Short mmCIF file of C-alpha atoms in Angstrom, two decimals:
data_model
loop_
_atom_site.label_atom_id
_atom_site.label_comp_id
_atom_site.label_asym_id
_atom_site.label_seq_id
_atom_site.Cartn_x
_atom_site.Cartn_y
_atom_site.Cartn_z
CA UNK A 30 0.00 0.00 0.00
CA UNK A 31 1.47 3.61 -0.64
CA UNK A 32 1.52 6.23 2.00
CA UNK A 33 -1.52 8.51 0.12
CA UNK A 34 -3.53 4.66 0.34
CA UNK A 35 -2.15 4.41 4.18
CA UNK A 36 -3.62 7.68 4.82
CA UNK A 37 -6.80 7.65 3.07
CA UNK A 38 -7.22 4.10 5.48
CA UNK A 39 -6.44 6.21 8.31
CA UNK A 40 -8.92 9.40 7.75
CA UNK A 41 -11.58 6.25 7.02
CA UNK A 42 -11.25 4.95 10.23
CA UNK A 43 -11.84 8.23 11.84
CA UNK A 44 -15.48 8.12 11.73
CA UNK A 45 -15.85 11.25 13.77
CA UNK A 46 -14.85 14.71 13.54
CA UNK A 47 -11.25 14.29 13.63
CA UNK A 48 -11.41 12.07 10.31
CA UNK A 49 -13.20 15.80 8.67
CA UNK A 50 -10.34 17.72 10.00
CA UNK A 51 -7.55 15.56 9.26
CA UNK A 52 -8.89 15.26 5.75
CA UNK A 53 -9.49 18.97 5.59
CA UNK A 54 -5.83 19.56 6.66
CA UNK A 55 -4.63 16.61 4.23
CA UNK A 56 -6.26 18.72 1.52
CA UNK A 57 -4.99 22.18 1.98
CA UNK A 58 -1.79 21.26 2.58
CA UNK A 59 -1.25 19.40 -0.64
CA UNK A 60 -3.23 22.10 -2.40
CA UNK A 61 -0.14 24.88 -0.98
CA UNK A 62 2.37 22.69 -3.54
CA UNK A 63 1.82 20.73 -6.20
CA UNK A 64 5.41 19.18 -5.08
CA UNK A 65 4.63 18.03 -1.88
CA UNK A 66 4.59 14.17 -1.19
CA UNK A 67 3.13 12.20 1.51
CA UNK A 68 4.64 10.01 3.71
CA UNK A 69 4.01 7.44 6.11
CA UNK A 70 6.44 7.33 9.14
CA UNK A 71 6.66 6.45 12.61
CA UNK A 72 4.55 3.32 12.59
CA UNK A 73 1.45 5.54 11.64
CA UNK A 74 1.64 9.11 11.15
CA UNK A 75 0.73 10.76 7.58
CA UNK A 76 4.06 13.30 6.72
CA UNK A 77 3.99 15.92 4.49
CA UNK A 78 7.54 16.29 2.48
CA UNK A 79 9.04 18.28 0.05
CA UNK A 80 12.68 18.94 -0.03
CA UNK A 81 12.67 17.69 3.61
CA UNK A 82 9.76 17.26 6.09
CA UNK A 83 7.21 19.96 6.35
CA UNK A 84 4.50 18.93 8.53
CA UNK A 85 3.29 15.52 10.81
CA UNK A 86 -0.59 14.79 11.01
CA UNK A 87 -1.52 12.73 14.03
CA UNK A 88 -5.44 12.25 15.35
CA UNK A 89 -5.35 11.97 19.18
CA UNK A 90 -8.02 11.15 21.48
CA UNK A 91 -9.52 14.86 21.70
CA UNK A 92 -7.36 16.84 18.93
CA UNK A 93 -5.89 16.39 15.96
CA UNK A 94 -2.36 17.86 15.36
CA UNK A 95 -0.29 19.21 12.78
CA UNK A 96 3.30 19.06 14.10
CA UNK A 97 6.05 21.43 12.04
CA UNK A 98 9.19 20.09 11.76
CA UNK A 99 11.02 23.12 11.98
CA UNK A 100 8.29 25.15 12.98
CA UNK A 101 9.99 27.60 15.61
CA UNK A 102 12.06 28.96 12.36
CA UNK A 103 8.82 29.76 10.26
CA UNK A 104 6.94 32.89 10.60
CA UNK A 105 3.58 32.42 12.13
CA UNK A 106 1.74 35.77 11.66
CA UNK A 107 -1.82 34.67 11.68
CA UNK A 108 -0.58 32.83 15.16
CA UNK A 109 -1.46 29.40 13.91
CA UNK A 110 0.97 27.71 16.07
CA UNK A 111 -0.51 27.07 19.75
CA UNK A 112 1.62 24.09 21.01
CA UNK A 113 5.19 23.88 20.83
CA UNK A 114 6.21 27.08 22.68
CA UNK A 115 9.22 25.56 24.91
CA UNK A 116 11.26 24.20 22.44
CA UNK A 117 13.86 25.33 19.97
CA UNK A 118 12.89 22.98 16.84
CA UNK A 119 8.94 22.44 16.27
CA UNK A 120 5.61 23.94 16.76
CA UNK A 121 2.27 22.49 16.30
CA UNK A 122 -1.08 23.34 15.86
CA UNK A 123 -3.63 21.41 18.02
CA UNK A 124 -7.29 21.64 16.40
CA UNK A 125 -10.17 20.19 18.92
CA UNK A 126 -13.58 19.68 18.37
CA UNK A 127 -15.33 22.51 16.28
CA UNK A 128 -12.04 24.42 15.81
CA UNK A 129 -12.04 25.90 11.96
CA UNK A 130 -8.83 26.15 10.40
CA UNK A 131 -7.68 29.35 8.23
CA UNK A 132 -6.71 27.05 5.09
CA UNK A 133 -5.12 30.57 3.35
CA UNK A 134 -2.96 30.49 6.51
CA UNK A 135 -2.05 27.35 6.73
CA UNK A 136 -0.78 27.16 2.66
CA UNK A 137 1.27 30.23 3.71
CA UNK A 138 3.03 28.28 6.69
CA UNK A 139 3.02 25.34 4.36
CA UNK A 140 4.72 26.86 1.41
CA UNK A 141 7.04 29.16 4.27
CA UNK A 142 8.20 25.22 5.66
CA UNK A 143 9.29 24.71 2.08
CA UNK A 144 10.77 27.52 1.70
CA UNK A 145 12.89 27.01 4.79
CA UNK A 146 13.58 23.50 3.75
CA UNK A 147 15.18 24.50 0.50
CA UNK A 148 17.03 27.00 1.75
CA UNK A 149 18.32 24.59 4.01
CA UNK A 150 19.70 22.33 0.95
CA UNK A 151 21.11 25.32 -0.69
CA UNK A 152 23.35 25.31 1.72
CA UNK A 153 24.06 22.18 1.92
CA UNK A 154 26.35 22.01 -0.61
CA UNK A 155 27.33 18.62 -1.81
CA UNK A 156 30.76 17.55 -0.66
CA UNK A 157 32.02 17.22 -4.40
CA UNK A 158 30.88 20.63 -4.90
CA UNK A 159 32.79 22.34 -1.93
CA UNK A 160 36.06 20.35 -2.93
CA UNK A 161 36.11 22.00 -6.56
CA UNK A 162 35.66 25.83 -5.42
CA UNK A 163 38.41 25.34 -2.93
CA UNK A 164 41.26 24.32 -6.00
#
């Protein structure tokens, strides 16, 4: 089974509101990039990729949260983030019952996570790369 057929399995088995928001999220986020592929890590969590890991969807008992990798580095100013605060790395946003996402947000922080990301492998240089500019 791919990861897209791994999540779709997942959202079906939600058969209450967090199976509606997890799709909802699902959908925006792969509507900020064409480019973006899905993942399926950690024995069960749906990840959102390109050019490194963007985002982690996981359904909890009473929330469902989107976990940014690199979250604390992204700007935030619609204040999505609302988890996350004490450490140095990632931020999450935890949506509970009847919570409505701003999906026009949410592509921005999306396409911002890329945007760090590839910045990130810019300057990454491979080490074939470095060895020629220093002759």
């Amino acid at each position: 089974m791919t990861a897209s057929q791994q999540i779709d399995q997942l959202i079906a088995g939600l058969t209450d509101w967090r199976g509606e928001t997890l799709a909802g999220v699902r959908k925006t986020i792969l509507e900020a990039d064409g480019e973006i592929i899905e993942e399926w890590k950690w024995m069960g969590s749906p990840v959102w990729s390109r050019d490194g890991m963007i985002a982690i969807g996981n359904a909890h008992k009473d929330k469902v949260k989107l976990t940014f990798s690199h979250g604390a580095s992204l700007p935030d100013p619609d204040k999505l983030f609302n988890n996350g605060f004490g450490g140095k790395v990632w931020r999450a946003i935890d949506l509970f019952e009847g919570d409505e996402l701003d999906e026009r947000a949410l592509k921005d922080l999306v396409r911002a996570a890329i945007d760090y990301n590839q910045a990130k492998k810019k300057k990454k240089a491979p080490s074939g790369a470095r060895a020629k500019l220093q002759k």
